[in-house]
Short mmCIF file of C-alpha atoms and ligand atoms in Angstrom, two decimals:
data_model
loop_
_atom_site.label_atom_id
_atom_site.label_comp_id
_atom_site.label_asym_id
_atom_site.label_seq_id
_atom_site.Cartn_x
_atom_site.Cartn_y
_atom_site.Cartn_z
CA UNK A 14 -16.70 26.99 -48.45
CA UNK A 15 -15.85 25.59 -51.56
CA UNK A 16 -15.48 21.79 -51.66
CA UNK A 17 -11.65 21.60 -52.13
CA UNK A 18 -11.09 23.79 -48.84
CA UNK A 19 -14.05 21.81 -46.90
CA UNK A 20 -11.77 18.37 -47.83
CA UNK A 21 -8.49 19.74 -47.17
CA UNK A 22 -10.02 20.62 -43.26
CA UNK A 23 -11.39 17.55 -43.15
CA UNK A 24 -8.30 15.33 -44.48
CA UNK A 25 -6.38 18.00 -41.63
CA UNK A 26 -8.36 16.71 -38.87
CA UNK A 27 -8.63 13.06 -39.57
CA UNK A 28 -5.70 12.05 -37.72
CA UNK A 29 -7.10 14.11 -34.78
CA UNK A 30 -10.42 12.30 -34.97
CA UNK A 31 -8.92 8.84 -35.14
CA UNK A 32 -6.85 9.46 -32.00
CA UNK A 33 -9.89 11.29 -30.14
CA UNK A 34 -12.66 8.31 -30.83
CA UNK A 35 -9.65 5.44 -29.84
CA UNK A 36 -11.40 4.91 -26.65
CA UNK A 37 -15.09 5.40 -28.10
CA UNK A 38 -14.27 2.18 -30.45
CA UNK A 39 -12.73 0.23 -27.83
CA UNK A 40 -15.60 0.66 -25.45
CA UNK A 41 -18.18 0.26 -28.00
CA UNK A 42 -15.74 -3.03 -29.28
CA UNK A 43 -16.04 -4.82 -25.82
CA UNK A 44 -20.11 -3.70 -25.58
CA UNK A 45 -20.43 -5.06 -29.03
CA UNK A 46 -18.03 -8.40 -28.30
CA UNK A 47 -20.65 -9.07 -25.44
CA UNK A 48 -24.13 -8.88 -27.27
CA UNK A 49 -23.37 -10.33 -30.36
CA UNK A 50 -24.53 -13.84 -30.42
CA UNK A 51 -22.10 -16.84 -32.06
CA UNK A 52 -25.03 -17.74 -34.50
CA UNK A 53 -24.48 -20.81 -36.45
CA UNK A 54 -25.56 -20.11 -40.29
CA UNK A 55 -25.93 -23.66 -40.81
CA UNK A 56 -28.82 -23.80 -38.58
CA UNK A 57 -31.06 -21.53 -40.72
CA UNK A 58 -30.91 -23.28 -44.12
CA UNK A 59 -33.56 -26.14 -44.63
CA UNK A 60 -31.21 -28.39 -46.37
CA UNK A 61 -33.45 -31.55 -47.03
CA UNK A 62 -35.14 -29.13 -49.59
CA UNK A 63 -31.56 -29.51 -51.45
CA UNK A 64 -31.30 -31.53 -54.96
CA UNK A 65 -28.20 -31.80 -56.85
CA UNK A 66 -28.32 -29.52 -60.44
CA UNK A 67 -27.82 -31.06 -63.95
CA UNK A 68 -24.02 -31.04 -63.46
CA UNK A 69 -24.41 -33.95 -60.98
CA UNK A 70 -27.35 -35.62 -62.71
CA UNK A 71 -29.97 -33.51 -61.19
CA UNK A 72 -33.13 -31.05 -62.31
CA UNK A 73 -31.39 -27.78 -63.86
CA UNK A 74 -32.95 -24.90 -62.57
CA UNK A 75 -36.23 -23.71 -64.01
CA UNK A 76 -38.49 -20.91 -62.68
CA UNK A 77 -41.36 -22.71 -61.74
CA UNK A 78 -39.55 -24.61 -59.01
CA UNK A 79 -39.43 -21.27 -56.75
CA UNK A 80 -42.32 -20.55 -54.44
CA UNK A 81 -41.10 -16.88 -53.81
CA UNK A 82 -42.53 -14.00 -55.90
CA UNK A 83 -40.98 -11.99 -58.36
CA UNK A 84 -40.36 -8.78 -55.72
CA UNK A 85 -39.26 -11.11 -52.90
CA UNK A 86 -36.67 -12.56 -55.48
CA UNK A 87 -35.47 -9.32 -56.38
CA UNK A 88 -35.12 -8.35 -52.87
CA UNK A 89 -32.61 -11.91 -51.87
CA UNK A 90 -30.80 -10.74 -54.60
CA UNK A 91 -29.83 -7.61 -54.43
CA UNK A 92 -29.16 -8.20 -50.66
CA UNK A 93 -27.09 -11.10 -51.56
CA UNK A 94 -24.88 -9.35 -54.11
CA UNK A 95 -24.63 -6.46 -51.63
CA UNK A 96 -23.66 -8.80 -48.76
CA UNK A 97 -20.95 -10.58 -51.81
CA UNK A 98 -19.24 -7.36 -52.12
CA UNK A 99 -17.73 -7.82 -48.76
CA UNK A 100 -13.74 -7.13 -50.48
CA UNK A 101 -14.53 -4.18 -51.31
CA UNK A 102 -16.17 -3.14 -47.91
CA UNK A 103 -12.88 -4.26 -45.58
CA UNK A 104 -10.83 -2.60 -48.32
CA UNK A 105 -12.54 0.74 -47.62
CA UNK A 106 -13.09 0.58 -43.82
CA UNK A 107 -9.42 -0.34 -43.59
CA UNK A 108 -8.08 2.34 -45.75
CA UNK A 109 -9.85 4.73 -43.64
CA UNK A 110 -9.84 2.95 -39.68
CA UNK A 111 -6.71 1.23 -40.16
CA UNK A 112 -5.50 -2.25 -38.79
CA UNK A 113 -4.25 -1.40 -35.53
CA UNK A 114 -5.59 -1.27 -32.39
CA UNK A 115 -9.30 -0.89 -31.39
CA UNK A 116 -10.29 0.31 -35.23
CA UNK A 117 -8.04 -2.41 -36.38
CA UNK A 118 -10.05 -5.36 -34.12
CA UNK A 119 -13.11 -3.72 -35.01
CA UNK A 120 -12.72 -3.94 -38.59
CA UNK A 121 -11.60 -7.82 -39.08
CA UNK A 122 -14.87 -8.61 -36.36
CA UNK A 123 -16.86 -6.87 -38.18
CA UNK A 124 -15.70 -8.72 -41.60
CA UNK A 125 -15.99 -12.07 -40.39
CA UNK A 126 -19.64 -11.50 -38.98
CA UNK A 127 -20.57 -9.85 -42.29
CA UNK A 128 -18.82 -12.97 -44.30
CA UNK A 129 -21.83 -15.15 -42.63
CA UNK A 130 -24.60 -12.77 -44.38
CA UNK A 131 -23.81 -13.97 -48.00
CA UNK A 132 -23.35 -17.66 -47.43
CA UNK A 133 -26.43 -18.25 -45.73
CA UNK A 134 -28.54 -16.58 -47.61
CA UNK A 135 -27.06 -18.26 -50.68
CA UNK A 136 -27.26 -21.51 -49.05
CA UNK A 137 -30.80 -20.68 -48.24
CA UNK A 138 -31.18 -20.04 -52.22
CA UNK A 139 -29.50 -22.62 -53.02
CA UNK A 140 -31.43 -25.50 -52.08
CA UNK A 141 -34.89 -23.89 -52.02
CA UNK A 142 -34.09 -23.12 -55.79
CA UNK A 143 -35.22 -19.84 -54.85
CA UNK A 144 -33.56 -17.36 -57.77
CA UNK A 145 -31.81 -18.90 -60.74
CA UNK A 146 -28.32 -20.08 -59.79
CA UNK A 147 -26.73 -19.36 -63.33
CA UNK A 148 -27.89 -16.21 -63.39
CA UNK A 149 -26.36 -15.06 -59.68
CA UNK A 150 -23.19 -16.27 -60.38
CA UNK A 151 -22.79 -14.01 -63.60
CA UNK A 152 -24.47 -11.26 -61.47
CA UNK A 153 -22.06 -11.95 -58.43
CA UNK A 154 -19.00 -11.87 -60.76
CA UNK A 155 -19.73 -8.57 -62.62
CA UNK A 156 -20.40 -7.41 -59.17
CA UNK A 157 -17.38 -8.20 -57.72
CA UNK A 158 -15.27 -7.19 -60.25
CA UNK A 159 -17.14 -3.85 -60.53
CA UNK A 160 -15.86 -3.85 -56.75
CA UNK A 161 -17.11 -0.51 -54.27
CA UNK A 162 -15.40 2.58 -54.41
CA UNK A 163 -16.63 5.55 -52.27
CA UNK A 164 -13.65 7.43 -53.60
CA UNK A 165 -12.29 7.11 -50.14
CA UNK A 166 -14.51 9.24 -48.03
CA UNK A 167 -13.08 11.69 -44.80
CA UNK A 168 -13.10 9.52 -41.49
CA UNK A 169 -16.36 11.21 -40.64
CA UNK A 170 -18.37 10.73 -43.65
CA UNK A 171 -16.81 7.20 -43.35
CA UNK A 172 -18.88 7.15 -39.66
CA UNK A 173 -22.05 9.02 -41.19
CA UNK A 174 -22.68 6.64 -44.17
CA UNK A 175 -22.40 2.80 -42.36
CA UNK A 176 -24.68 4.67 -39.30
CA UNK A 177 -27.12 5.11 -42.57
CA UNK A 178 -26.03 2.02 -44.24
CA UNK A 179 -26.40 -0.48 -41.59
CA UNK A 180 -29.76 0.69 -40.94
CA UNK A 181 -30.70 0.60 -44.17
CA UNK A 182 -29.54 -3.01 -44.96
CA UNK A 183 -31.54 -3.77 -40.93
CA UNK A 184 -34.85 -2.86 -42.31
CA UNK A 185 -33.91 -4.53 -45.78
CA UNK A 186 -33.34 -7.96 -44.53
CA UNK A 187 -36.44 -7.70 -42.18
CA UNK A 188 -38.82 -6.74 -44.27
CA UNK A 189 -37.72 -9.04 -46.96
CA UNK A 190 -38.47 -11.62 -44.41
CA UNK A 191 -41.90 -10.41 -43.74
CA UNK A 192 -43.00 -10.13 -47.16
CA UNK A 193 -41.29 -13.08 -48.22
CA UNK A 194 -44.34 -15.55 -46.65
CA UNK A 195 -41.68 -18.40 -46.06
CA UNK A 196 -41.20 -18.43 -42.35
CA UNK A 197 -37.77 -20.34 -42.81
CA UNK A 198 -36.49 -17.04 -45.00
CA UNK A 199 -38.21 -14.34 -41.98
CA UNK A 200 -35.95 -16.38 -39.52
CA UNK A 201 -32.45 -16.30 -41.27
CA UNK A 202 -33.11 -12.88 -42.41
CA UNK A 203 -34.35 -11.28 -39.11
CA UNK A 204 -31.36 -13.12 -37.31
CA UNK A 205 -29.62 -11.45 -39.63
CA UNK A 206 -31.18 -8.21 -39.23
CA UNK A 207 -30.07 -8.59 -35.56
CA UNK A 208 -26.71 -8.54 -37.14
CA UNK A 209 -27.21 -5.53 -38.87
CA UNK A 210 -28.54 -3.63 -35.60
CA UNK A 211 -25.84 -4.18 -33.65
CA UNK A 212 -22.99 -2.99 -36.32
CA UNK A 213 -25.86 0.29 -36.67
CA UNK A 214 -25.59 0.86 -32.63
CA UNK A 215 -21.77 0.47 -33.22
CA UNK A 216 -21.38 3.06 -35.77
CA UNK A 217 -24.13 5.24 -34.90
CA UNK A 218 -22.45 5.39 -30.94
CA UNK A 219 -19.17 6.60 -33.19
CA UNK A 220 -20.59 9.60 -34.68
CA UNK A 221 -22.47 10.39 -31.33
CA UNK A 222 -19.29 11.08 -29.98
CA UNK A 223 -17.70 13.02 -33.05
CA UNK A 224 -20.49 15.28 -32.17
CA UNK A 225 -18.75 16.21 -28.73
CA UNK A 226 -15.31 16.15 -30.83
CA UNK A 227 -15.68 18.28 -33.54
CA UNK A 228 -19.62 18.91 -33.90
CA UNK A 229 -20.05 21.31 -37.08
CA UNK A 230 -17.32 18.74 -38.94
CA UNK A 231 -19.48 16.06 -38.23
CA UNK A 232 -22.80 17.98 -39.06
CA UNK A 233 -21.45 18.39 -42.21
CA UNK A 234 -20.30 14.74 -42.64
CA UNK A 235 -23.90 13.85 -41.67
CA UNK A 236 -25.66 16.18 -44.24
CA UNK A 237 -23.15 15.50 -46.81
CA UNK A 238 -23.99 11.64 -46.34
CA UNK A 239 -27.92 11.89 -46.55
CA UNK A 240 -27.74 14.19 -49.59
CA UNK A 241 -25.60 12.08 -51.28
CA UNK A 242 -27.06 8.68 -50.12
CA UNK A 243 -26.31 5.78 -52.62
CA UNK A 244 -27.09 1.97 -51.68
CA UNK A 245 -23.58 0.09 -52.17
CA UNK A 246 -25.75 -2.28 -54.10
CA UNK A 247 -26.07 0.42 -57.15
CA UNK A 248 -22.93 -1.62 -58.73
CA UNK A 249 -25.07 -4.75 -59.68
CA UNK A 250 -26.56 -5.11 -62.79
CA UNK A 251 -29.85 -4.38 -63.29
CA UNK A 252 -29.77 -2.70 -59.65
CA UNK A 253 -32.39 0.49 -61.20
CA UNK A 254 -35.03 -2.27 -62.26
CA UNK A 255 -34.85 -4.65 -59.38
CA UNK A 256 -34.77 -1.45 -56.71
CA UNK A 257 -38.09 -0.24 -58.51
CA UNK A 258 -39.71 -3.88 -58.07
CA UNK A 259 -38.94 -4.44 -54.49
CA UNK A 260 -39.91 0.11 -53.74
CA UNK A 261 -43.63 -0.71 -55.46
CA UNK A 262 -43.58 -4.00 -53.35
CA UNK A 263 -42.84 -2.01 -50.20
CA UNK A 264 -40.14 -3.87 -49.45
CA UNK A 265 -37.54 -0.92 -49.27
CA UNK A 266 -38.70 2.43 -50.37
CA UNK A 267 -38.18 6.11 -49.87
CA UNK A 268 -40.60 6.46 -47.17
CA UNK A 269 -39.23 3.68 -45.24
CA UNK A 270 -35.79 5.52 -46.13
CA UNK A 271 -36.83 8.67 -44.65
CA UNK A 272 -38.91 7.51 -41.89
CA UNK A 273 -37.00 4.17 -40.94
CA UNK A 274 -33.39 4.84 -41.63
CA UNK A 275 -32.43 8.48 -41.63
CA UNK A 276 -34.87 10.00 -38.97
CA UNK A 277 -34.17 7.76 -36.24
CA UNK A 278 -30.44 8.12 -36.58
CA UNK A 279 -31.26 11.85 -37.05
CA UNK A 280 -33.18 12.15 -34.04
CA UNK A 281 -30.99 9.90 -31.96
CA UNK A 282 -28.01 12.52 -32.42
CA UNK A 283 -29.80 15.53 -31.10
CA UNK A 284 -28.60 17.47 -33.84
CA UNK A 285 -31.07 20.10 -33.91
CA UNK A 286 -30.72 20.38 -30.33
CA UNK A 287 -26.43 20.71 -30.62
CA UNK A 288 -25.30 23.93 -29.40
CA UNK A 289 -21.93 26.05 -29.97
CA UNK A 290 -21.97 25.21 -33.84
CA UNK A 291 -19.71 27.18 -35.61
CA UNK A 292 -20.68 29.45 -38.72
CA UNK A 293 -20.31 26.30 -41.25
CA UNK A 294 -21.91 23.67 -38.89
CA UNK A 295 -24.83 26.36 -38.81
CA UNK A 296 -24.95 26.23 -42.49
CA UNK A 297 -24.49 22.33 -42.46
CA UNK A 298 -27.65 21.90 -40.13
CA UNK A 299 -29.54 24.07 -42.86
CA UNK A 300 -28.58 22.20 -45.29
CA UNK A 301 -29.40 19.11 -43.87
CA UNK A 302 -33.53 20.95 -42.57
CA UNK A 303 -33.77 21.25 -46.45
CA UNK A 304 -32.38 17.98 -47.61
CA UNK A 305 -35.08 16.09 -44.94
CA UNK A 306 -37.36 18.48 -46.39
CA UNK A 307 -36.74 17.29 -49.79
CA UNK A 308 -36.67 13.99 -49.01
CA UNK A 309 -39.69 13.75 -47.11
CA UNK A 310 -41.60 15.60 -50.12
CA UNK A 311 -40.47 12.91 -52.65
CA UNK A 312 -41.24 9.81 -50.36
CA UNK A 313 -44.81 11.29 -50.50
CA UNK A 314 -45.12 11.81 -54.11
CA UNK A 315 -44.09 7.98 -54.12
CA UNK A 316 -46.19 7.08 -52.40
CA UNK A 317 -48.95 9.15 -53.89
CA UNK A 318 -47.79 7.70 -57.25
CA UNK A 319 -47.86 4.11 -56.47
CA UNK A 320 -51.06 4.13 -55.15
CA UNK A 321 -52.87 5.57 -57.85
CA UNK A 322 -50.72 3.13 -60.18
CA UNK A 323 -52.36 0.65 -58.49
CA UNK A 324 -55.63 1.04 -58.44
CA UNK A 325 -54.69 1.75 -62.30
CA UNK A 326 -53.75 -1.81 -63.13
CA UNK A 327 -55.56 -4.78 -63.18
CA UNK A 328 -55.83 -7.02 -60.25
CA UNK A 329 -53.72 -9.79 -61.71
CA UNK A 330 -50.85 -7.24 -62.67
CA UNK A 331 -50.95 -6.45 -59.13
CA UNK A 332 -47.61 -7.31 -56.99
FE1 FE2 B 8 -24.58 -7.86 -43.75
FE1 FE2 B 9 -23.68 -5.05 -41.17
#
């Protein structure tokens, strides 16, 4: 089917879907109400570290004052600017969920936990002089105003994506934690992480039941989503070049891609195991054997590539 006719089913059975998963978000709304934890952001930045800048008589910034490296820098940024584009997110989410009921609830709680995620790890930034101040404000602007637009995605594909997305941003934040070597950084961004997890579990329950709904509609959703996988981050300048520092750091690459973020969710939905597929959820599942194929291939050759790059280079060029 031809992508026109694939959208117009889709866009037909939206509506449908909304109603159907009603009770799925409610019940996954009170589950998530009851394990998120009322962190306080406040308690995760080390504000003694804090100085004033040079427009209150301080130090301007200069690089020498931060102790993280180059890749962990890139990393707190582009997570940062990510988390900044929040706007654009709520815009999206609401266009497709809606503000009423369950979806409704869902989307303003999930807004005001993400709201924390920027201005803590800004704060954090902030008065560890971590990145250069100047410089994140331009970026956050030209961000912002470059805003997010999916092109408003089918309900499903809506579902498919965050599953991936939240995941994606989990193992982000964690693992820029880890390699960061400041243990004050690993504990705001693995409470953080936590954050993440939950809205994953959320999301990822969602599409579990579109399965049982309308399972070859949300196969394709799901294959359409990891083929066409882009970070919402790709809006920020300089995104290529900072993505490529913090992939050769092992931050975030596309082995942890494959093997951290889409297999699990992958696996988790049974959806080589789904029966009664119709002819197109058939040729969705294909699809999707030869996407993971394809993806799996080019996180080895990575890999393979980085490795030998290294050993190339010179101890001091290394990390
Ligand atoms: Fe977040
Ligand atoms: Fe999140």
């Amino acid at each position: 089917m031809h992508a026109e006719g694939r959208y117009l089913m889709t866009a037909f059975g939206t509506r449908a879907v909304l109603s159907e998963l009603e009770a799925t978000v409610e019940e996954n709304l009170h589950r998530h109400l009851a394990a998120a934890e009322d962190w306080m952001p406040h308690e995760y930045v080390p504000w003694s570290q804090g100085q004033n800048f040079a427009g209150l008589g301080g130090e301007p910034w200069s690089a020498e004052q931060s102790r993280l490296s180059p890749a962990t820098r890139a990393a707190l940024e582009l997570n940062l600017l990510t988390e900044d584009n929040l706007p654009s997110y709520h815009r999206e989410l609401e266009h497709t969920f809606g503000h009423k009921g369950a979806w409704g609830t869902w989307v303003n709680r999930w807004t005001a936990e993400e709201a924390r995620h920027a201005s803590c790890i800004r704060d954090y930034l902030m008065v560890t002089r971590g990145v250069d101040p100047g410089a994140l404000e331009h970026a956050r602007m030209a961000t912002m105003q470059a805003g997010f637009d999916s092109g408003y995605k089918p309900l499903l594909n809506v579902c498919a994506f965050v599953s991936f997305q939240e995941l994606a941003t989990r193992i982000s934040h964690r693992n820029t934690g880890l390699y960061s070597d400041d243990p004050v950084a690993g504990r705001l961004l693995a409470r953080i992480a936590m954050d993440e997890n939950l809205h994953m579990v959320f999301y990822r329950n969602l599409v579990k039941a579109a399965l049982e709904i309308a399972p070859s509609q949300t196969l394709r959703a799901i294959t359409d989503e990891v083929v066409g996988f882009v970070m919402p981050g790709s809006v920020i300048p300089g995104f290529g070049r900072k993505a490529v520092q913090i992939a050769n750091a092992g931050i975030y690459d596309l082995r942890i891609h494959h093997d951290d973020v889409i297999m699990p969710l992958v696996r988790h939905w049974q959806v080589f195991e789904i029966m009664g597929l119709d002819a197109e959820g058939e040729r969705a599942r294909q699809d999707l054997e030869a996407a993971l194929e394809t993806l799996n291939a080019r996180a080895t050759r990575f890999v393979e590539h980085r490795a030998q790059a290294k050993t190339e280079r010179s101890p001091t060029q290394n990390g």
